[in-house]
């Protein structure tokens, strides 16, 4: 599962975000969102983990450096958050490739 998550994250377009649950489902394990979170925390630093958000488009509480750092990285990609730390246009930005 870990390798599949890495492959999917590498395919994530620069202007999109994805969720823990979406990655779990895309990897063939639809009920493994928490496992995806564990994989993300130990994953290769060259992958865009800052574009991984919760099911409501919220920033990760456990992001290294905090939500402020995740927000800064997202803004560098042209992705903006509201005052509640949620992606503003979440449904438009959400990456859900067809398999």
PDB file of N, CA and C in Angstrom:
ATOM      1  N   UNK A   1       0.824  -1.191   0.000  1.00  0.00           N
ATOM      2  CA  UNK A   1       0.000   0.000   0.000  1.00  0.00           C
ATOM      3  C   UNK A   1       0.876   1.266   0.000  1.00  0.00           C
ATOM      4  N   UNK A   2       1.937   1.246   0.765  1.00  0.00           N
ATOM      5  CA  UNK A   2       2.813   2.415   0.876  1.00  0.00           C
ATOM      6  C   UNK A   2       3.334   2.851  -0.494  1.00  0.00           C
ATOM      7  N   UNK A   3       3.821   1.909  -1.271  1.00  0.00           N
ATOM      8  CA  UNK A   3       4.353   2.262  -2.595  1.00  0.00           C
ATOM      9  C   UNK A   3       3.274   2.847  -3.495  1.00  0.00           C
ATOM     10  N   UNK A   4       2.062   2.336  -3.404  1.00  0.00           N
ATOM     11  CA  UNK A   4       0.955   2.866  -4.205  1.00  0.00           C
ATOM     12  C   UNK A   4       0.640   4.314  -3.794  1.00  0.00           C
ATOM     13  N   UNK A   5       0.683   4.590  -2.509  1.00  0.00           N
ATOM     14  CA  UNK A   5       0.445   5.956  -2.017  1.00  0.00           C
ATOM     15  C   UNK A   5       1.521   6.890  -2.558  1.00  0.00           C
ATOM     16  N   UNK A   6       2.761   6.451  -2.538  1.00  0.00           N
ATOM     17  CA  UNK A   6       3.857   7.269  -3.072  1.00  0.00           C
ATOM     18  C   UNK A   6       3.644   7.558  -4.564  1.00  0.00           C
ATOM     19  N   UNK A   7       3.230   6.562  -5.312  1.00  0.00           N
ATOM     20  CA  UNK A   7       2.992   6.734  -6.747  1.00  0.00           C
ATOM     21  C   UNK A   7       1.862   7.733  -6.977  1.00  0.00           C
ATOM     22  N   UNK A   8       0.789   7.596  -6.215  1.00  0.00           N
ATOM     23  CA  UNK A   8      -0.340   8.510  -6.362  1.00  0.00           C
ATOM     24  C   UNK A   8       0.055   9.939  -6.008  1.00  0.00           C
ATOM     25  N   UNK A   9       0.794  10.121  -4.916  1.00  0.00           N
ATOM     26  CA  UNK A   9       1.216  11.467  -4.522  1.00  0.00           C
ATOM     27  C   UNK A   9       2.116  12.089  -5.584  1.00  0.00           C
ATOM     28  N   UNK A  10       2.928  11.286  -6.214  1.00  0.00           N
ATOM     29  CA  UNK A  10       3.811  11.794  -7.278  1.00  0.00           C
ATOM     30  C   UNK A  10       3.005  12.249  -8.497  1.00  0.00           C
ATOM     31  N   UNK A  11       1.802  11.713  -8.669  1.00  0.00           N
ATOM     32  CA  UNK A  11       0.947  12.071  -9.805  1.00  0.00           C
ATOM     33  C   UNK A  11       0.026  13.255  -9.508  1.00  0.00           C
ATOM     34  N   UNK A  12      -0.043  13.685  -8.263  1.00  0.00           N
ATOM     35  CA  UNK A  12      -0.943  14.758  -7.855  1.00  0.00           C
ATOM     36  C   UNK A  12      -0.591  16.059  -8.589  1.00  0.00           C
ATOM     37  N   UNK A  13      -1.530  16.594  -9.374  1.00  0.00           N
ATOM     38  CA  UNK A  13      -1.240  17.842 -10.103  1.00  0.00           C
ATOM     39  C   UNK A  13      -0.922  18.991  -9.150  1.00  0.00           C
ATOM     40  N   UNK A  14      -0.109  19.921  -9.617  1.00  0.00           N
ATOM     41  CA  UNK A  14       0.361  21.030  -8.783  1.00  0.00           C
ATOM     42  C   UNK A  14      -0.752  21.904  -8.224  1.00  0.00           C
ATOM     43  N   UNK A  15      -1.870  21.992  -8.916  1.00  0.00           N
ATOM     44  CA  UNK A  15      -2.946  22.883  -8.475  1.00  0.00           C
ATOM     45  C   UNK A  15      -4.086  22.141  -7.777  1.00  0.00           C
ATOM     46  N   UNK A  16      -3.832  20.907  -7.346  1.00  0.00           N
ATOM     47  CA  UNK A  16      -4.870  20.086  -6.716  1.00  0.00           C
ATOM     48  C   UNK A  16      -4.448  19.626  -5.322  1.00  0.00           C
ATOM     49  N   UNK A  17      -5.459  19.239  -4.542  1.00  0.00           N
ATOM     50  CA  UNK A  17      -5.231  18.602  -3.243  1.00  0.00           C
ATOM     51  C   UNK A  17      -5.924  17.253  -3.282  1.00  0.00           C
ATOM     52  N   UNK A  18      -5.585  16.409  -2.332  1.00  0.00           N
ATOM     53  CA  UNK A  18      -6.274  15.136  -2.190  1.00  0.00           C
ATOM     54  C   UNK A  18      -6.467  14.869  -0.709  1.00  0.00           C
ATOM     55  N   UNK A  19      -7.296  13.896  -0.392  1.00  0.00           N
ATOM     56  CA  UNK A  19      -7.570  13.579   1.007  1.00  0.00           C
ATOM     57  C   UNK A  19      -6.975  12.227   1.377  1.00  0.00           C
ATOM     58  N   UNK A  20      -6.860  12.020   2.668  1.00  0.00           N
ATOM     59  CA  UNK A  20      -6.373  10.738   3.170  1.00  0.00           C
ATOM     60  C   UNK A  20      -7.289   9.621   2.682  1.00  0.00           C
ATOM     61  N   UNK A  21      -8.590   9.847   2.773  1.00  0.00           N
ATOM     62  CA  UNK A  21      -9.555   8.837   2.335  1.00  0.00           C
ATOM     63  C   UNK A  21      -9.524   8.580   0.846  1.00  0.00           C
ATOM     64  N   UNK A  22      -9.351   9.650   0.063  1.00  0.00           N
ATOM     65  CA  UNK A  22      -9.276   9.468  -1.385  1.00  0.00           C
ATOM     66  C   UNK A  22      -8.068   8.622  -1.758  1.00  0.00           C
ATOM     67  N   UNK A  23      -6.926   8.914  -1.139  1.00  0.00           N
ATOM     68  CA  UNK A  23      -5.724   8.119  -1.430  1.00  0.00           C
ATOM     69  C   UNK A  23      -5.909   6.672  -1.002  1.00  0.00           C
ATOM     70  N   UNK A  24      -6.546   6.473   0.142  1.00  0.00           N
ATOM     71  CA  UNK A  24      -6.797   5.106   0.602  1.00  0.00           C
ATOM     72  C   UNK A  24      -7.649   4.355  -0.418  1.00  0.00           C
ATOM     73  N   UNK A  25      -8.719   4.987  -0.874  1.00  0.00           N
ATOM     74  CA  UNK A  25      -9.600   4.344  -1.853  1.00  0.00           C
ATOM     75  C   UNK A  25      -8.878   4.086  -3.169  1.00  0.00           C
ATOM     76  N   UNK A  26      -8.123   5.067  -3.639  1.00  0.00           N
ATOM     77  CA  UNK A  26      -7.392   4.897  -4.895  1.00  0.00           C
ATOM     78  C   UNK A  26      -6.348   3.786  -4.815  1.00  0.00           C
ATOM     79  N   UNK A  27      -5.857   3.534  -3.616  1.00  0.00           N
ATOM     80  CA  UNK A  27      -4.850   2.484  -3.451  1.00  0.00           C
ATOM     81  C   UNK A  27      -5.482   1.108  -3.246  1.00  0.00           C
ATOM     82  N   UNK A  28      -6.819   1.071  -3.245  1.00  0.00           N
ATOM     83  CA  UNK A  28      -7.512  -0.198  -3.082  1.00  0.00           C
ATOM     84  C   UNK A  28      -7.862  -0.545  -1.651  1.00  0.00           C
ATOM     85  N   UNK A  29      -7.709   0.421  -0.734  1.00  0.00           N
ATOM     86  CA  UNK A  29      -7.995   0.202   0.687  1.00  0.00           C
ATOM     87  C   UNK A  29      -8.889   1.331   1.197  1.00  0.00           C
ATOM     88  N   UNK A  30     -10.170   1.328   0.821  1.00  0.00           N
ATOM     89  CA  UNK A  30     -11.040   2.468   1.084  1.00  0.00           C
ATOM     90  C   UNK A  30     -11.250   2.839   2.551  1.00  0.00           C
ATOM     91  N   UNK A  31     -10.943   1.962   3.466  1.00  0.00           N
ATOM     92  CA  UNK A  31     -11.155   2.256   4.893  1.00  0.00           C
ATOM     93  C   UNK A  31      -9.844   2.486   5.634  1.00  0.00           C
ATOM     94  N   UNK A  32      -8.811   2.843   4.920  1.00  0.00           N
ATOM     95  CA  UNK A  32      -7.477   2.951   5.517  1.00  0.00           C
ATOM     96  C   UNK A  32      -6.934   4.382   5.532  1.00  0.00           C
ATOM     97  N   UNK A  33      -7.812   5.366   5.725  1.00  0.00           N
ATOM     98  CA  UNK A  33      -7.364   6.765   5.723  1.00  0.00           C
ATOM     99  C   UNK A  33      -6.316   7.020   6.803  1.00  0.00           C
ATOM    100  N   UNK A  34      -6.466   6.448   7.969  1.00  0.00           N
ATOM    101  CA  UNK A  34      -5.492   6.652   9.046  1.00  0.00           C
ATOM    102  C   UNK A  34      -4.127   6.059   8.695  1.00  0.00           C
ATOM    103  N   UNK A  35      -4.153   4.956   8.004  1.00  0.00           N
ATOM    104  CA  UNK A  35      -2.895   4.348   7.564  1.00  0.00           C
ATOM    105  C   UNK A  35      -2.201   5.272   6.566  1.00  0.00           C
ATOM    106  N   UNK A  36      -2.977   5.894   5.688  1.00  0.00           N
ATOM    107  CA  UNK A  36      -2.402   6.852   4.743  1.00  0.00           C
ATOM    108  C   UNK A  36      -1.723   7.979   5.512  1.00  0.00           C
ATOM    109  N   UNK A  37      -2.336   8.439   6.589  1.00  0.00           N
ATOM    110  CA  UNK A  37      -1.722   9.477   7.413  1.00  0.00           C
ATOM    111  C   UNK A  37      -0.376   9.042   7.965  1.00  0.00           C
ATOM    112  N   UNK A  38      -0.296   7.819   8.423  1.00  0.00           N
ATOM    113  CA  UNK A  38       0.977   7.297   8.921  1.00  0.00           C
ATOM    114  C   UNK A  38       2.023   7.201   7.821  1.00  0.00           C
ATOM    115  N   UNK A  39       1.592   6.788   6.646  1.00  0.00           N
ATOM    116  CA  UNK A  39       2.502   6.699   5.505  1.00  0.00           C
ATOM    117  C   UNK A  39       3.007   8.098   5.144  1.00  0.00           C
ATOM    118  N   UNK A  40       2.108   9.066   5.167  1.00  0.00           N
ATOM    119  CA  UNK A  40       2.485  10.441   4.809  1.00  0.00           C
ATOM    120  C   UNK A  40       3.525  11.005   5.764  1.00  0.00           C
ATOM    121  N   UNK A  41       3.391  10.724   7.038  1.00  0.00           N
ATOM    122  CA  UNK A  41       4.319  11.283   8.027  1.00  0.00           C
ATOM    123  C   UNK A  41       5.730  10.731   7.886  1.00  0.00           C
ATOM    124  N   UNK A  42       5.860   9.577   7.272  1.00  0.00           N
ATOM    125  CA  UNK A  42       7.195   9.005   7.089  1.00  0.00           C
ATOM    126  C   UNK A  42       7.630   8.915   5.649  1.00  0.00           C
ATOM    127  N   UNK A  43       6.867   9.551   4.770  1.00  0.00           N
ATOM    128  CA  UNK A  43       7.118   9.433   3.342  1.00  0.00           C
ATOM    129  C   UNK A  43       8.253  10.296   2.834  1.00  0.00           C
ATOM    130  N   UNK A  44       8.667  10.048   1.607  1.00  0.00           N
ATOM    131  CA  UNK A  44       9.751  10.814   0.996  1.00  0.00           C
ATOM    132  C   UNK A  44       9.436  12.315   0.977  1.00  0.00           C
ATOM    133  N   UNK A  45      10.420  13.109   1.328  1.00  0.00           N
ATOM    134  CA  UNK A  45      10.228  14.558   1.425  1.00  0.00           C
ATOM    135  C   UNK A  45       9.997  15.231   0.076  1.00  0.00           C
ATOM    136  N   UNK A  46      10.328  14.567  -1.007  1.00  0.00           N
ATOM    137  CA  UNK A  46      10.161  15.177  -2.327  1.00  0.00           C
ATOM    138  C   UNK A  46       8.725  15.094  -2.845  1.00  0.00           C
ATOM    139  N   UNK A  47       7.838  14.441  -2.127  1.00  0.00           N
ATOM    140  CA  UNK A  47       6.440  14.348  -2.537  1.00  0.00           C
ATOM    141  C   UNK A  47       5.644  15.497  -1.920  1.00  0.00           C
ATOM    142  N   UNK A  48       4.561  15.927  -2.567  1.00  0.00           N
ATOM    143  CA  UNK A  48       3.806  17.104  -2.115  1.00  0.00           C
ATOM    144  C   UNK A  48       2.827  16.820  -0.971  1.00  0.00           C
ATOM    145  N   UNK A  49       3.354  16.389   0.146  1.00  0.00           N
ATOM    146  CA  UNK A  49       2.503  16.037   1.292  1.00  0.00           C
ATOM    147  C   UNK A  49       1.683  17.224   1.787  1.00  0.00           C
ATOM    148  N   UNK A  50       2.138  18.435   1.528  1.00  0.00           N
ATOM    149  CA  UNK A  50       1.389  19.620   1.960  1.00  0.00           C
ATOM    150  C   UNK A  50       0.043  19.730   1.255  1.00  0.00           C
ATOM    151  N   UNK A  51      -0.155  18.998   0.169  1.00  0.00           N
ATOM    152  CA  UNK A  51      -1.421  19.017  -0.548  1.00  0.00           C
ATOM    153  C   UNK A  51      -2.339  17.869  -0.147  1.00  0.00           C
ATOM    154  N   UNK A  52      -2.038  17.247   0.971  1.00  0.00           N
ATOM    155  CA  UNK A  52      -2.856  16.173   1.528  1.00  0.00           C
ATOM    156  C   UNK A  52      -3.663  16.768   2.690  1.00  0.00           C
ATOM    157  N   UNK A  53      -4.992  16.724   2.571  1.00  0.00           N
ATOM    158  CA  UNK A  53      -5.870  17.362   3.548  1.00  0.00           C
ATOM    159  C   UNK A  53      -6.929  16.371   4.033  1.00  0.00           C
ATOM    160  N   UNK A  54      -7.713  16.806   5.026  1.00  0.00           N
ATOM    161  CA  UNK A  54      -8.747  15.905   5.523  1.00  0.00           C
ATOM    162  C   UNK A  54      -9.985  15.929   4.624  1.00  0.00           C
ATOM    163  N   UNK A  55     -10.972  15.129   4.964  1.00  0.00           N
ATOM    164  CA  UNK A  55     -12.153  14.942   4.119  1.00  0.00           C
ATOM    165  C   UNK A  55     -12.970  16.212   3.922  1.00  0.00           C
ATOM    166  N   UNK A  56     -12.805  17.192   4.801  1.00  0.00           N
ATOM    167  CA  UNK A  56     -13.525  18.461   4.683  1.00  0.00           C
ATOM    168  C   UNK A  56     -12.665  19.550   4.063  1.00  0.00           C
ATOM    169  N   UNK A  57     -11.474  19.182   3.606  1.00  0.00           N
ATOM    170  CA  UNK A  57     -10.579  20.166   3.020  1.00  0.00           C
ATOM    171  C   UNK A  57      -9.753  20.904   4.046  1.00  0.00           C
ATOM    172  N   UNK A  58      -9.724  20.393   5.266  1.00  0.00           N
ATOM    173  CA  UNK A  58      -8.976  21.037   6.343  1.00  0.00           C
ATOM    174  C   UNK A  58      -7.511  20.645   6.344  1.00  0.00           C
ATOM    175  N   UNK A  59      -6.682  21.580   6.773  1.00  0.00           N
ATOM    176  CA  UNK A  59      -5.249  21.322   6.854  1.00  0.00           C
ATOM    177  C   UNK A  59      -4.947  20.338   7.973  1.00  0.00           C
ATOM    178  N   UNK A  60      -3.820  19.654   7.847  1.00  0.00           N
ATOM    179  CA  UNK A  60      -3.441  18.605   8.795  1.00  0.00           C
ATOM    180  C   UNK A  60      -2.944  19.206  10.104  1.00  0.00           C
ATOM    181  N   UNK A  61      -3.528  18.793  11.204  1.00  0.00           N
ATOM    182  CA  UNK A  61      -3.115  19.265  12.518  1.00  0.00           C
ATOM    183  C   UNK A  61      -1.683  18.837  12.816  1.00  0.00           C
ATOM    184  N   UNK A  62      -1.299  17.662  12.365  1.00  0.00           N
ATOM    185  CA  UNK A  62       0.033  17.138  12.648  1.00  0.00           C
ATOM    186  C   UNK A  62       1.068  17.441  11.583  1.00  0.00           C
ATOM    187  N   UNK A  63       0.807  18.409  10.704  1.00  0.00           N
ATOM    188  CA  UNK A  63       1.768  18.713   9.647  1.00  0.00           C
ATOM    189  C   UNK A  63       3.066  19.227  10.262  1.00  0.00           C
ATOM    190  N   UNK A  64       4.224  18.743   9.791  1.00  0.00           N
ATOM    191  CA  UNK A  64       5.503  19.220  10.339  1.00  0.00           C
ATOM    192  C   UNK A  64       5.619  20.745  10.223  1.00  0.00           C
ATOM    193  N   UNK A  65       5.799  21.396  11.343  1.00  0.00           N
ATOM    194  CA  UNK A  65       5.865  22.851  11.359  1.00  0.00           C
ATOM    195  C   UNK A  65       4.515  23.497  11.624  1.00  0.00           C
ATOM    196  N   UNK A  66       3.451  22.697  11.598  1.00  0.00           N
ATOM    197  CA  UNK A  66       2.119  23.199  11.883  1.00  0.00           C
ATOM    198  C   UNK A  66       1.324  23.599  10.653  1.00  0.00           C
ATOM    199  N   UNK A  67       0.079  23.940  10.905  1.00  0.00           N
ATOM    200  CA  UNK A  67      -0.823  24.312   9.818  1.00  0.00           C
ATOM    201  C   UNK A  67      -0.368  25.586   9.106  1.00  0.00           C
ATOM    202  N   UNK A  68       0.303  26.469   9.817  1.00  0.00           N
ATOM    203  CA  UNK A  68       0.799  27.689   9.187  1.00  0.00           C
ATOM    204  C   UNK A  68       1.800  27.391   8.089  1.00  0.00           C
ATOM    205  N   UNK A  69       2.671  26.428   8.334  1.00  0.00           N
ATOM    206  CA  UNK A  69       3.656  26.037   7.314  1.00  0.00           C
ATOM    207  C   UNK A  69       2.948  25.365   6.143  1.00  0.00           C
ATOM    208  N   UNK A  70       1.985  24.492   6.437  1.00  0.00           N
ATOM    209  CA  UNK A  70       1.244  23.849   5.357  1.00  0.00           C
ATOM    210  C   UNK A  70       0.525  24.900   4.518  1.00  0.00           C
ATOM    211  N   UNK A  71      -0.070  25.883   5.176  1.00  0.00           N
ATOM    212  CA  UNK A  71      -0.761  26.958   4.456  1.00  0.00           C
ATOM    213  C   UNK A  71       0.199  27.719   3.535  1.00  0.00           C
ATOM    214  N   UNK A  72       1.381  28.048   4.025  1.00  0.00           N
ATOM    215  CA  UNK A  72       2.371  28.767   3.211  1.00  0.00           C
ATOM    216  C   UNK A  72       2.744  27.963   1.970  1.00  0.00           C
ATOM    217  N   UNK A  73       2.976  26.667   2.158  1.00  0.00           N
ATOM    218  CA  UNK A  73       3.336  25.811   1.030  1.00  0.00           C
ATOM    219  C   UNK A  73       2.199  25.724   0.014  1.00  0.00           C
ATOM    220  N   UNK A  74       0.973  25.637   0.497  1.00  0.00           N
ATOM    221  CA  UNK A  74      -0.176  25.600  -0.400  1.00  0.00           C
ATOM    222  C   UNK A  74      -0.304  26.907  -1.178  1.00  0.00           C
ATOM    223  N   UNK A  75      -0.101  28.014  -0.499  1.00  0.00           N
ATOM    224  CA  UNK A  75      -0.201  29.313  -1.164  1.00  0.00           C
ATOM    225  C   UNK A  75       0.851  29.455  -2.261  1.00  0.00           C
ATOM    226  N   UNK A  76       2.015  28.853  -2.059  1.00  0.00           N
ATOM    227  CA  UNK A  76       3.042  28.865  -3.104  1.00  0.00           C
ATOM    228  C   UNK A  76       2.560  28.124  -4.355  1.00  0.00           C
ATOM    229  N   UNK A  77       1.628  27.187  -4.161  1.00  0.00           N
ATOM    230  CA  UNK A  77       1.043  26.440  -5.280  1.00  0.00           C
ATOM    231  C   UNK A  77      -0.216  27.113  -5.818  1.00  0.00           C
ATOM    232  N   UNK A  78      -0.580  28.270  -5.259  1.00  0.00           N
ATOM    233  CA  UNK A  78      -1.784  28.963  -5.691  1.00  0.00           C
ATOM    234  C   UNK A  78      -3.050  28.404  -5.079  1.00  0.00           C
ATOM    235  N   UNK A  79      -2.926  27.687  -3.968  1.00  0.00           N
ATOM    236  CA  UNK A  79      -4.065  27.088  -3.276  1.00  0.00           C
ATOM    237  C   UNK A  79      -4.220  27.842  -1.948  1.00  0.00           C
ATOM    238  N   UNK A  80      -5.431  28.387  -1.705  1.00  0.00           N
ATOM    239  CA  UNK A  80      -5.634  29.254  -0.544  1.00  0.00           C
ATOM    240  C   UNK A  80      -6.618  28.663   0.450  1.00  0.00           C
ATOM    241  N   UNK A  81      -6.459  29.076   1.707  1.00  0.00           N
ATOM    242  CA  UNK A  81      -7.268  28.578   2.813  1.00  0.00           C
ATOM    243  C   UNK A  81      -8.054  29.725   3.436  1.00  0.00           C
ATOM    244  N   UNK A  82      -9.142  29.376   4.103  1.00  0.00           N
ATOM    245  CA  UNK A  82      -9.898  30.376   4.839  1.00  0.00           C
ATOM    246  C   UNK A  82      -9.370  30.471   6.269  1.00  0.00           C
ATOM    247  N   UNK A  83     -10.052  31.255   7.095  1.00  0.00           N
ATOM    248  CA  UNK A  83      -9.590  31.464   8.473  1.00  0.00           C
ATOM    249  C   UNK A  83      -9.745  30.225   9.348  1.00  0.00           C
ATOM    250  N   UNK A  84     -10.485  29.223   8.865  1.00  0.00           N
ATOM    251  CA  UNK A  84     -10.656  27.966   9.613  1.00  0.00           C
ATOM    252  C   UNK A  84      -9.693  26.884   9.143  1.00  0.00           C
ATOM    253  N   UNK A  85      -8.681  27.278   8.341  1.00  0.00           N
ATOM    254  CA  UNK A  85      -7.659  26.355   7.846  1.00  0.00           C
ATOM    255  C   UNK A  85      -8.228  25.338   6.867  1.00  0.00           C
ATOM    256  N   UNK A  86      -9.209  25.739   6.075  1.00  0.00           N
ATOM    257  CA  UNK A  86      -9.799  24.861   5.058  1.00  0.00           C
ATOM    258  C   UNK A  86      -9.545  25.431   3.667  1.00  0.00           C
ATOM    259  N   UNK A  87      -9.373  24.531   2.712  1.00  0.00           N
ATOM    260  CA  UNK A  87      -9.173  24.935   1.321  1.00  0.00           C
ATOM    261  C   UNK A  87     -10.413  25.689   0.856  1.00  0.00           C
ATOM    262  N   UNK A  88     -10.230  26.867   0.294  1.00  0.00           N
ATOM    263  CA  UNK A  88     -11.354  27.727  -0.088  1.00  0.00           C
ATOM    264  C   UNK A  88     -12.231  27.071  -1.156  1.00  0.00           C
ATOM    265  N   UNK A  89     -11.666  26.624  -2.226  1.00  0.00           N
ATOM    266  CA  UNK A  89     -12.440  26.010  -3.310  1.00  0.00           C
ATOM    267  C   UNK A  89     -12.169  24.506  -3.350  1.00  0.00           C
ATOM    268  N   UNK A  90     -12.402  23.878  -2.209  1.00  0.00           N
ATOM    269  CA  UNK A  90     -12.019  22.485  -2.006  1.00  0.00           C
ATOM    270  C   UNK A  90     -12.546  21.542  -3.084  1.00  0.00           C
ATOM    271  N   UNK A  91     -13.826  21.584  -3.378  1.00  0.00           N
ATOM    272  CA  UNK A  91     -14.377  20.626  -4.347  1.00  0.00           C
ATOM    273  C   UNK A  91     -13.790  20.821  -5.740  1.00  0.00           C
ATOM    274  N   UNK A  92     -13.444  22.028  -6.097  1.00  0.00           N
ATOM    275  CA  UNK A  92     -12.814  22.275  -7.398  1.00  0.00           C
ATOM    276  C   UNK A  92     -11.349  21.846  -7.399  1.00  0.00           C
ATOM    277  N   UNK A  93     -10.720  21.950  -6.255  1.00  0.00           N
ATOM    278  CA  UNK A  93      -9.292  21.611  -6.133  1.00  0.00           C
ATOM    279  C   UNK A  93      -9.057  20.130  -5.834  1.00  0.00           C
ATOM    280  N   UNK A  94     -10.088  19.434  -5.447  1.00  0.00           N
ATOM    281  CA  UNK A  94      -9.949  18.029  -5.033  1.00  0.00           C
ATOM    282  C   UNK A  94      -9.638  17.145  -6.232  1.00  0.00           C
ATOM    283  N   UNK A  95      -8.560  16.383  -6.102  1.00  0.00           N
ATOM    284  CA  UNK A  95      -8.114  15.485  -7.164  1.00  0.00           C
ATOM    285  C   UNK A  95      -8.754  14.125  -6.964  1.00  0.00           C
ATOM    286  N   UNK A  96      -9.532  13.725  -7.944  1.00  0.00           N
ATOM    287  CA  UNK A  96     -10.202  12.420  -7.913  1.00  0.00           C
ATOM    288  C   UNK A  96     -10.096  11.792  -9.291  1.00  0.00           C
ATOM    289  N   UNK A  97      -8.934  11.231  -9.595  1.00  0.00           N
ATOM    290  CA  UNK A  97      -8.755  10.643 -10.933  1.00  0.00           C
ATOM    291  C   UNK A  97      -9.643   9.420 -11.117  1.00  0.00           C
ATOM    292  N   UNK A  98     -10.030   9.222 -12.328  1.00  0.00           N
ATOM    293  CA  UNK A  98     -10.820   8.022 -12.667  1.00  0.00           C
ATOM    294  C   UNK A  98      -9.853   6.852 -12.842  1.00  0.00           C
ATOM    295  N   UNK A  99     -10.199   5.739 -12.291  1.00  0.00           N
ATOM    296  CA  UNK A  99      -9.357   4.540 -12.417  1.00  0.00           C
ATOM    297  C   UNK A  99      -9.855   3.649 -13.526  1.00  0.00           C
TER     298      UNK A  99
END
